[in-house]
Coordinates of C-alpha atoms (C1' of nucleotides) in Angstrom, one line a residue:
Chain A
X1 CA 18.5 -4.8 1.1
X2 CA 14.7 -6.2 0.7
X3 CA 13.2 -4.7 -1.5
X4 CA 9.8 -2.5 -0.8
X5 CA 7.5 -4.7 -2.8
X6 CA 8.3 -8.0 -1.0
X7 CA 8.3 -6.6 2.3
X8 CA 4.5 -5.8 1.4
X9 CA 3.8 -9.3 0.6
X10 CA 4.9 -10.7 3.4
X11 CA 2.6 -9.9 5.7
X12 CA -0.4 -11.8 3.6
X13 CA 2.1 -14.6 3.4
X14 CA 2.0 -14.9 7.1
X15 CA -1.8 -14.2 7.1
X16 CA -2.7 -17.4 5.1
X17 CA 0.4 -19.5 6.9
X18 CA -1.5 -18.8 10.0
X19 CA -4.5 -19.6 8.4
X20 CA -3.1 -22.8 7.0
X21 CA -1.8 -23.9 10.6
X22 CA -5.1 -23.4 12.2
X23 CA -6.2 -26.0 9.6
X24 CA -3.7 -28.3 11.0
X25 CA -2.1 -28.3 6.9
X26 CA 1.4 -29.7 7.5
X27 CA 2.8 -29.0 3.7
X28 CA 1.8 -26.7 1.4
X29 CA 3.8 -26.6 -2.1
X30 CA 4.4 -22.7 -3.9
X31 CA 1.3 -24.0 -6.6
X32 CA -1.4 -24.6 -3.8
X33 CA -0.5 -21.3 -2.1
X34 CA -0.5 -19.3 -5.3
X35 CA -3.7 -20.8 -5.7
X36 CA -4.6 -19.6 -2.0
X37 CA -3.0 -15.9 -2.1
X38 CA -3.0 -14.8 -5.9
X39 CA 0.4 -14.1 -6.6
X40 CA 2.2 -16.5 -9.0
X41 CA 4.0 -19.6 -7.7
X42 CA 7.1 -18.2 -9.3
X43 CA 7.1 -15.1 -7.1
X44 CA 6.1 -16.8 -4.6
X45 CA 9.3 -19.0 -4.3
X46 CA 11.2 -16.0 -6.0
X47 CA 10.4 -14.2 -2.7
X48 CA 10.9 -16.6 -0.1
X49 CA 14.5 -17.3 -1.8
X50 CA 15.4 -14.1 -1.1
X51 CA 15.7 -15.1 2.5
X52 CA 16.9 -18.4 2.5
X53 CA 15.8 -22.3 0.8
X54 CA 12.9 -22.6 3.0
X55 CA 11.7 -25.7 0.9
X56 CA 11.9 -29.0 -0.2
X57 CA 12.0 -30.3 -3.7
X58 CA 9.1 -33.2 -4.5
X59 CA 8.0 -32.3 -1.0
X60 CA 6.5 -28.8 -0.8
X61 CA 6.6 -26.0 2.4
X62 CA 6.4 -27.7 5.8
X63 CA 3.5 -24.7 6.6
X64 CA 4.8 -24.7 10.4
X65 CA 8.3 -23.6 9.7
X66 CA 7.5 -21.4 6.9
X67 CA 5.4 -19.7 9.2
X68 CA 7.9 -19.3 12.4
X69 CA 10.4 -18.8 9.9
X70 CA 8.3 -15.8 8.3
X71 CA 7.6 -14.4 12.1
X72 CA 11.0 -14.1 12.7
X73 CA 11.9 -12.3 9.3
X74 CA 9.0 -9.6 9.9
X75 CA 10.8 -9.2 13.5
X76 CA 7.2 -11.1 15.2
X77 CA 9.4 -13.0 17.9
X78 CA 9.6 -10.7 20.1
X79 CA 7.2 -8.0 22.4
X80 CA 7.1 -4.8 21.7
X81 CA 6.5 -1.8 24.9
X82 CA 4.0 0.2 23.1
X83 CA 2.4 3.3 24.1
X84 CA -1.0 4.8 22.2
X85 CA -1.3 8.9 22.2
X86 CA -4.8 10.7 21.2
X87 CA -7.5 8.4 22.6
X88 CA -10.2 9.3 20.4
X89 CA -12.4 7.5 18.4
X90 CA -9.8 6.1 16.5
X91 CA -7.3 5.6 19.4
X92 CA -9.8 3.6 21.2
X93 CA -10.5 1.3 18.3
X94 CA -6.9 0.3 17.9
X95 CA -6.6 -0.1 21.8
X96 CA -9.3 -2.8 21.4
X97 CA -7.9 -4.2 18.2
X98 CA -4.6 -4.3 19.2
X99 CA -6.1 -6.2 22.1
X100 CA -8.0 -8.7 20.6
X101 CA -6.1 -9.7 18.2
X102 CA -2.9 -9.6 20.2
X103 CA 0.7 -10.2 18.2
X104 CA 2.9 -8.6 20.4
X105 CA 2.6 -4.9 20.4
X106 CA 1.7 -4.7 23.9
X107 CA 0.2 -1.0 24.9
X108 CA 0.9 0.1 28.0
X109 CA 0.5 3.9 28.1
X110 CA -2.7 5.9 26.5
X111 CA -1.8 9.7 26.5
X112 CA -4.4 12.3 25.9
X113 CA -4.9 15.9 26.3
X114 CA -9.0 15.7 26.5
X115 CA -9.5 16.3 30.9
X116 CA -11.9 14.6 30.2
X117 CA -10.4 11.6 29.0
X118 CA -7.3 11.6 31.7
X119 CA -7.9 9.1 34.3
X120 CA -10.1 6.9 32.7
X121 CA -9.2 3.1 32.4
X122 CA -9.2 0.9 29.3
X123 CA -8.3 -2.6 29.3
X124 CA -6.4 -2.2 32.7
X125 CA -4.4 0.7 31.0
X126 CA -4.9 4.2 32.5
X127 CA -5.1 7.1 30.0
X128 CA -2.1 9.9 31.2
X129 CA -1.6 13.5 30.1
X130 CA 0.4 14.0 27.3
X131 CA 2.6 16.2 29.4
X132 CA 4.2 12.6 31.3
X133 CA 4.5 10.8 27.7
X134 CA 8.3 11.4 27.3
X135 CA 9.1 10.6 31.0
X136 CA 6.9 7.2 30.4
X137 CA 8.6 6.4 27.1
X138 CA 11.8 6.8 28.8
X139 CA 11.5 5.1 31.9
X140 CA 9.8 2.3 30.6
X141 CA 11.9 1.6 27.6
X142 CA 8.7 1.4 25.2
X143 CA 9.7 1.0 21.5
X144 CA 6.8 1.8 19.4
X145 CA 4.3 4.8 19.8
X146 CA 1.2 5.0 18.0
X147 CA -0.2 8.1 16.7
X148 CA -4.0 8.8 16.8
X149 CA -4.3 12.4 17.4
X150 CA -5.5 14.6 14.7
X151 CA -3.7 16.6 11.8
X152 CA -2.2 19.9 13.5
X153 CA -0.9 17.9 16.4
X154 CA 0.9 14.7 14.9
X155 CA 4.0 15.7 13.9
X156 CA 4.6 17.3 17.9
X157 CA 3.7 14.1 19.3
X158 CA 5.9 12.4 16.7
X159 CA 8.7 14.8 18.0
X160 CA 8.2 13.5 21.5
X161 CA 8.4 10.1 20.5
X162 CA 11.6 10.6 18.5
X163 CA 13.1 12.2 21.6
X164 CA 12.1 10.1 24.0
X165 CA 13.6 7.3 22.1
X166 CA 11.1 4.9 20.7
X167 CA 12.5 2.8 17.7
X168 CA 9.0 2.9 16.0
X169 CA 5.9 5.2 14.5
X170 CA 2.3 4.0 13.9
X171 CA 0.5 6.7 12.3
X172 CA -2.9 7.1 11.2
X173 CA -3.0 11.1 11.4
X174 CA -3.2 12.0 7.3
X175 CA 0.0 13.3 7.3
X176 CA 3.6 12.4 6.0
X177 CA 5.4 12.3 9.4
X178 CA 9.1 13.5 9.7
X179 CA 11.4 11.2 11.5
X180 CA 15.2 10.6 11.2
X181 CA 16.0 7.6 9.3
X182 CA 16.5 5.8 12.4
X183 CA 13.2 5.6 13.9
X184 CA 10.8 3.5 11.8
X185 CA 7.8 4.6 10.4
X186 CA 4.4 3.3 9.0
X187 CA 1.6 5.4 7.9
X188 CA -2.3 4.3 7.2
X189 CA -3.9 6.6 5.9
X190 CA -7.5 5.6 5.7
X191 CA -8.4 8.6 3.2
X192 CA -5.9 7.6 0.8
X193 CA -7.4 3.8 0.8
X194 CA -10.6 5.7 0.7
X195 CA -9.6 7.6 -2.4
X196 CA -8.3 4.8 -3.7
X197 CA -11.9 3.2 -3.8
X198 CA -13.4 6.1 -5.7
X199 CA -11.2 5.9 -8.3
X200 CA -11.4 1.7 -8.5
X201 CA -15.6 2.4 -8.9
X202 CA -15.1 5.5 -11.5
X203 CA -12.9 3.3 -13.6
X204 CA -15.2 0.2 -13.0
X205 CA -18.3 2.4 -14.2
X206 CA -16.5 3.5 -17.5
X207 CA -15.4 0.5 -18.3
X208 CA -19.2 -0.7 -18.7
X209 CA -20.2 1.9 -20.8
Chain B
X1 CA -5.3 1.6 -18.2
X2 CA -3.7 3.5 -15.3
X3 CA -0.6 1.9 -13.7
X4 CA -1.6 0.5 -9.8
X5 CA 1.7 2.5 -9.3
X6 CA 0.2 5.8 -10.2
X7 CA -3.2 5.2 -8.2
X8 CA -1.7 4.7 -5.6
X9 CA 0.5 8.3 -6.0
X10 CA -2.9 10.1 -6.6
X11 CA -4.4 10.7 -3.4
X12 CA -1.2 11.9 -2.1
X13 CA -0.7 14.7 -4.7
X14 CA -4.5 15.3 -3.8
X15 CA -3.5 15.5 0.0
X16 CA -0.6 18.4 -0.6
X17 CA -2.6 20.1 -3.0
X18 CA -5.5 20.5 -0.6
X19 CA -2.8 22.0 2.0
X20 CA -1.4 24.2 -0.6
X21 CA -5.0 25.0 -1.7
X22 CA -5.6 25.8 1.7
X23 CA -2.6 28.2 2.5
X24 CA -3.5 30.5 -0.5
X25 CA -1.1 29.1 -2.7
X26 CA -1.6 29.6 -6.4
X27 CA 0.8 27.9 -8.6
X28 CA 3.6 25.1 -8.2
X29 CA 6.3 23.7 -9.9
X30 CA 7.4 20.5 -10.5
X31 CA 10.2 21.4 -8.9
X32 CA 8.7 22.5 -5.9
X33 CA 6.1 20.0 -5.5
X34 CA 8.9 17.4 -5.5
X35 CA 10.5 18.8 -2.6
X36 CA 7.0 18.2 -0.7
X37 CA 5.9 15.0 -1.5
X38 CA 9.4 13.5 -2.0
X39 CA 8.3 12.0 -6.0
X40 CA 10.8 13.6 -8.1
X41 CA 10.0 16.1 -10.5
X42 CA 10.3 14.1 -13.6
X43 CA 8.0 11.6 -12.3
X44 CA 5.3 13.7 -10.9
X45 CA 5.1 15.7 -14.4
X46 CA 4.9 11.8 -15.9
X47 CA 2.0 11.2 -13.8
X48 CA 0.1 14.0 -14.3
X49 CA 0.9 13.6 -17.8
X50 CA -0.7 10.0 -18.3
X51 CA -3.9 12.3 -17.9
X52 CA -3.9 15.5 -19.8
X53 CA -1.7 18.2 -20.1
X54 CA -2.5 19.9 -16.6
X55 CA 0.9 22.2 -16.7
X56 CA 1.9 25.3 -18.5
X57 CA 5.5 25.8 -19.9
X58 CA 7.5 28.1 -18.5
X59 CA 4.9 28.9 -15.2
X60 CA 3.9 25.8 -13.6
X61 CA 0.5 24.1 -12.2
X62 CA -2.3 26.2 -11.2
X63 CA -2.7 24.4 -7.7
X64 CA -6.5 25.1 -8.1
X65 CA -7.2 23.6 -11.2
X66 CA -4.7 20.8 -11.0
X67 CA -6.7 19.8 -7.6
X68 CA -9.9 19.8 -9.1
X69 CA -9.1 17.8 -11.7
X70 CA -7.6 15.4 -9.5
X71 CA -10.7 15.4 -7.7
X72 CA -11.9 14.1 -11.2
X73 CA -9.8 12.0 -11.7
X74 CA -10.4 10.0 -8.4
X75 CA -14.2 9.8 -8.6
X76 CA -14.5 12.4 -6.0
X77 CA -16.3 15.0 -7.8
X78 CA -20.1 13.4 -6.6
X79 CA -21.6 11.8 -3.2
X80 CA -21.3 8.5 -2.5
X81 CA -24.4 6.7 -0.5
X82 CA -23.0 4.5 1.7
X83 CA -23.6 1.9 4.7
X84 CA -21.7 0.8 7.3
X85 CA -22.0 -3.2 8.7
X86 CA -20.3 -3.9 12.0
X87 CA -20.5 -0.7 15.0
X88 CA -18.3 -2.1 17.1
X89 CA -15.1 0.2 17.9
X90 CA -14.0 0.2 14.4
X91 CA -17.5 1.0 13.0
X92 CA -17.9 3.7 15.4
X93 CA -14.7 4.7 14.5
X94 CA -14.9 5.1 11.2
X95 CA -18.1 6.2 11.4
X96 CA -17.0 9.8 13.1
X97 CA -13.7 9.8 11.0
X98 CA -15.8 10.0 7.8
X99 CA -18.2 12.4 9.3
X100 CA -15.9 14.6 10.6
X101 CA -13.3 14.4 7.4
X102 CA -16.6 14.4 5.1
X103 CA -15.1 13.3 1.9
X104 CA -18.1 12.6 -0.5
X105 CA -19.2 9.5 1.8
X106 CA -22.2 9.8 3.3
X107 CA -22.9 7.2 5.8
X108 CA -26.8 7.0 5.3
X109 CA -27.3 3.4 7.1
X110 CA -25.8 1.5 10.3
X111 CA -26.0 -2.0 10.4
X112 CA -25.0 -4.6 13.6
X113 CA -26.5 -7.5 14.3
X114 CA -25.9 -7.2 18.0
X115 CA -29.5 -6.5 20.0
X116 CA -27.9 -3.8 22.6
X117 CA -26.4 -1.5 19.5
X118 CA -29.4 -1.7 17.2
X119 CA -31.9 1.4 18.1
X120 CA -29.2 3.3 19.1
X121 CA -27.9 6.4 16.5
X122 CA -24.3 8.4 16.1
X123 CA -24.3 11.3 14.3
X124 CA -28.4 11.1 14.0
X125 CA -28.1 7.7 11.7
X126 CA -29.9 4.9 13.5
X127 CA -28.0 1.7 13.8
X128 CA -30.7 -1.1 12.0
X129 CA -30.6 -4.9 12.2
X130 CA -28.1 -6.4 9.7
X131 CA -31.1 -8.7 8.5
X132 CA -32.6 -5.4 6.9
X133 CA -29.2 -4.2 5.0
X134 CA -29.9 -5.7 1.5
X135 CA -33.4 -4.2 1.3
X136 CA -32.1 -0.9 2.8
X137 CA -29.3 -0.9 0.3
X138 CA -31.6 -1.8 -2.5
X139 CA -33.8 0.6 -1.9
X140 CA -32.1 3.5 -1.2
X141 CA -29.3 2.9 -4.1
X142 CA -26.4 2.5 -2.1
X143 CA -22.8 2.9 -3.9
X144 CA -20.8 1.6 -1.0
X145 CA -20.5 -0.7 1.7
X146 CA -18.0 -0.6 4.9
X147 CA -16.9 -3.9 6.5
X148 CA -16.5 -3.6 10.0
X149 CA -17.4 -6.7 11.2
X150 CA -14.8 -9.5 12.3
X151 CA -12.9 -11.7 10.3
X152 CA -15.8 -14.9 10.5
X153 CA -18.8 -12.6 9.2
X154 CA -17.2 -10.3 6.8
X155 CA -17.2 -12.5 3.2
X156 CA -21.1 -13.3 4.4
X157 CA -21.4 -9.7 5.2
X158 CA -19.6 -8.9 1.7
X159 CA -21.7 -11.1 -0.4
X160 CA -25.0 -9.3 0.9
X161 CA -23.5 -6.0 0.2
X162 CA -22.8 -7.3 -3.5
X163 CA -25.8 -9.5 -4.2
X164 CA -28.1 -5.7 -3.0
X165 CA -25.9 -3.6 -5.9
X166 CA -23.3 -2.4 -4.1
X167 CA -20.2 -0.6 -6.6
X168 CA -17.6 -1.0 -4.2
X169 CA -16.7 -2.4 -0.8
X170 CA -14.2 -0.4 1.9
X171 CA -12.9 -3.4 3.9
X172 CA -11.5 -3.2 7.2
X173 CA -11.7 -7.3 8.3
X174 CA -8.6 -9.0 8.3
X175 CA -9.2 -11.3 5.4
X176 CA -9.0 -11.4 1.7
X177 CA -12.7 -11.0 0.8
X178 CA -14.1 -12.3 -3.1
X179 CA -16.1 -10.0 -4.7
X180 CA -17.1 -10.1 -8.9
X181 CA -14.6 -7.7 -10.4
X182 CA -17.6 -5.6 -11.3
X183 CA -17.1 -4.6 -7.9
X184 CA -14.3 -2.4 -6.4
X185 CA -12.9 -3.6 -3.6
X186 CA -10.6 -1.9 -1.2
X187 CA -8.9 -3.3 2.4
X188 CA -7.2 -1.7 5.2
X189 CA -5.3 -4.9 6.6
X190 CA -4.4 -2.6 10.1
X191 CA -2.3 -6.3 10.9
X192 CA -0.3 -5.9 8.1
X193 CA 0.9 -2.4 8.4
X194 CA 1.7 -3.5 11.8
X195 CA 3.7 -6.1 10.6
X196 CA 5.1 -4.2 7.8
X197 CA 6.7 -1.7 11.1
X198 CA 7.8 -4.9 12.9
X199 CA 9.5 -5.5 10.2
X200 CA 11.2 -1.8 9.5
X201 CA 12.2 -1.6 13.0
X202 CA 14.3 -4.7 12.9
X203 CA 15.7 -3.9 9.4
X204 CA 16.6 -0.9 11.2
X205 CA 18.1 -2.6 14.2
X206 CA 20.0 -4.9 12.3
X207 CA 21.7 -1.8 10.2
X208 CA 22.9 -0.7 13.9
X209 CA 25.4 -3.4 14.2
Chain C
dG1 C1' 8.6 43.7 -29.5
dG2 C1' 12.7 41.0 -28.8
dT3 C1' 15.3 38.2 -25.8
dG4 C1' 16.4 35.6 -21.7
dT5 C1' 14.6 32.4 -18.5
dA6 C1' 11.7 29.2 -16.3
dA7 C1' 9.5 25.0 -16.4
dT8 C1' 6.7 21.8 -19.0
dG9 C1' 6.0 17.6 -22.0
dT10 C1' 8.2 13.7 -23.9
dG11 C1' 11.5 10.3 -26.0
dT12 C1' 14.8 7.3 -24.2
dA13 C1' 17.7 4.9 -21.2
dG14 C1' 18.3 2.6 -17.1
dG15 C1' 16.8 -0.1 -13.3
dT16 C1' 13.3 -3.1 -10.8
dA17 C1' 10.1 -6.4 -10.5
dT18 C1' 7.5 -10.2 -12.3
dT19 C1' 6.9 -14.1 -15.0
dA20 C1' 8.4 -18.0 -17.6
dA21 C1' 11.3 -22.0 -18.2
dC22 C1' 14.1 -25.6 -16.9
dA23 C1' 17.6 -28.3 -14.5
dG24 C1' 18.2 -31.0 -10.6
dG25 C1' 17.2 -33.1 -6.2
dA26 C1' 13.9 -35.5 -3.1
dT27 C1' 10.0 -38.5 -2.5
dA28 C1' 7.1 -42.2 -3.4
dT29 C1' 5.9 -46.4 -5.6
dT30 C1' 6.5 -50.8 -7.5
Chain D
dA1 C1' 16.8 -50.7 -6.0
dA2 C1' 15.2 -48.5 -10.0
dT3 C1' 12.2 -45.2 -12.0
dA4 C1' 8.6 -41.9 -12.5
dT5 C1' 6.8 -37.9 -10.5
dC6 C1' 6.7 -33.9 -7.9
dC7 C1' 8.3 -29.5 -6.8
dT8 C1' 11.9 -26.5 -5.6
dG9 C1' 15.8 -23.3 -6.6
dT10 C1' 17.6 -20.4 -10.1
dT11 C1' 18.7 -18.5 -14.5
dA12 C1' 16.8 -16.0 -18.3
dA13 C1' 13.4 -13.1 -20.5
dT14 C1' 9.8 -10.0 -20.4
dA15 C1' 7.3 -6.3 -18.6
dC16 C1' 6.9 -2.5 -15.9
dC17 C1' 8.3 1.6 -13.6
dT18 C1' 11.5 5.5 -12.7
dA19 C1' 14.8 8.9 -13.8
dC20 C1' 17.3 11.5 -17.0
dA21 C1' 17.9 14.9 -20.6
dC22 C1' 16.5 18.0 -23.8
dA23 C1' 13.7 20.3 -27.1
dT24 C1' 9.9 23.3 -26.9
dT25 C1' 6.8 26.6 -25.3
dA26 C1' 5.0 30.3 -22.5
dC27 C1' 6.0 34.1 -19.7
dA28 C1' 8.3 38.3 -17.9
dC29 C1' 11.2 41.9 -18.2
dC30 C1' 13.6 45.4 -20.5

DNA sequence: GGTGTAATGTGTAGGTATTAACAGGATATT
DNA sequence: AATATCCTGTTAATACCTACACATTACACC
């Protein structure tokens, strides 16, 4: 079992890999990429030994493998059928993002509840009522859904996700969805990181004083 | 100093408080509260305990006064003046999630640098040329700035925002941006709680077989 | 007003996570 | 081919965080 901290850390490891490969570096050794990323070169081959010897003494981290290597850990070889439900504000962004800065979440269903909104394209997809979302999850065999609807109406939508089968939850309604422990979820909750903030400026103020 | 372990509980207690606060409800119990948030008792009376003595034997928390000191606690007793840099969906995003949430950040000053957005206003705040943001930010003694932008622009973006007197920085570009450490910084990597799900949901796979 | 009960505050033990230290293997150089 | 250097993999130590357990205090009820 990988432990929770790691698993957070191993996304910025691929973020500077990728970075790092864009550069055309071919090596890289733990002291250059602590150096790079922040975390200690000991926990940095700490963590990747958890996995397997991705190294080479007197050599380094051929950046190129480490980086394929870390895709497949964080499960980034494949595609993913997504689907995208409350296309607000919000929902739209993270249609865009998702979009532009493809990695394999590919959304093909937006589900709404706004008239207004049903029937309109965006990128190519068309926005459905959220009535046909189960019957779309099912017959298309999608595995993630992302949640963009508001507060009172996330944890419904999460319920027709579960049921319908997906394997995955992305939600960014501020509240702690309930899934069985079969269906993965991951939360951002953009007031929390907001909060977060406050508190990091209140305690950088009174540490001047 | 406060444990990055118990900052990062905070503004989840302050979440199910505001709900209890909400539905009436008067006093908790560690007990009780545990069962909510899923923290167990024990640690939850630690936590509040690294502050002050919030509780009262033998009754419980007052759920008002335990979420207004919270409130404190996170800096989010007063208004903070802020700007946001980069209206594309994100910004625009964001922009109507803080509005309509309104948390303490008010969003006093838009800032793109593309011609067909500037002129243009949501929620009556006129989106200005990102060549005027550190004298608008000087001037007008802004506390916080919101990256929106994309991940070339955002450390020049980030340095403006700091060099005009900024106290923190919400970032939402997907890079690690270097700010003074007189300066609270805060990022929303969206890609890496993507990545974190890719990852659950093959963990969770993998458990299947 | 006395007594039982509920629930906090806190000292301590146990468990994780991080950092330090070093032995050993691979590379490069002469 | 021998040797010095580099840098990993891994063990050991430290620091941190979480959970337990219980003494203590306030409340409520008779």
């Amino acid at each position: 079992m990988i432990s929770n901290a790691i698993i957070r850390r191993l996304p910025r490891y691929r973020r500077y890999l990728g970075q790092l490969q864009r550069q055309g570096v071919q090596k890289i050794s733990s002291n250059e990429l602590s150096a790079l990323i922040g975390f200690t070169a000991s926990q940095i081959r700490q963590d990747f030994n958890t996995f397997d010897n991705f190294g080479q003494q007197g050599y380094g981290y051929s950046v190129d493998y480490l980086y394929s290597e870390i895709n497949k850990i964080l499960g980034l070889d494949r595609e993913y059928k997504t689907v995208l439900v409350g296309v607000g504000n919000m929902g739209q962004a993270i249609t865009n993002y998702n979009y532009y800065y493809k990695v394999g979440f590919n959304i093909i269903g937006l589900f709404d509840s706004n008239p207004k909104l049903i029937g309109n394209t965006i990128n190519d997809v068309v926005i459905k009522d959220v009535s046909e979302l189960e019957d779309f999850v099912k017959e298309n065999g999608i595995d993630v859904g992302i949640i963009c609807v508001g507060r009172n109406n996330a944890q419904e939508v999460a319920d027709m996700l579960v049921n319908a089968g997906v394997s995955g939850i992305w939600n960014f309604a501020p509240i702690d969805l309930e899934v069985p422990d079969t269906v993965a979820l991951e939360s951002v909750h953009l007031s929390d990181s907001l909060h977060t903030l406050a508190f990091k400026i209140k305690t950088n103020e009174e540490s001047k004083k």
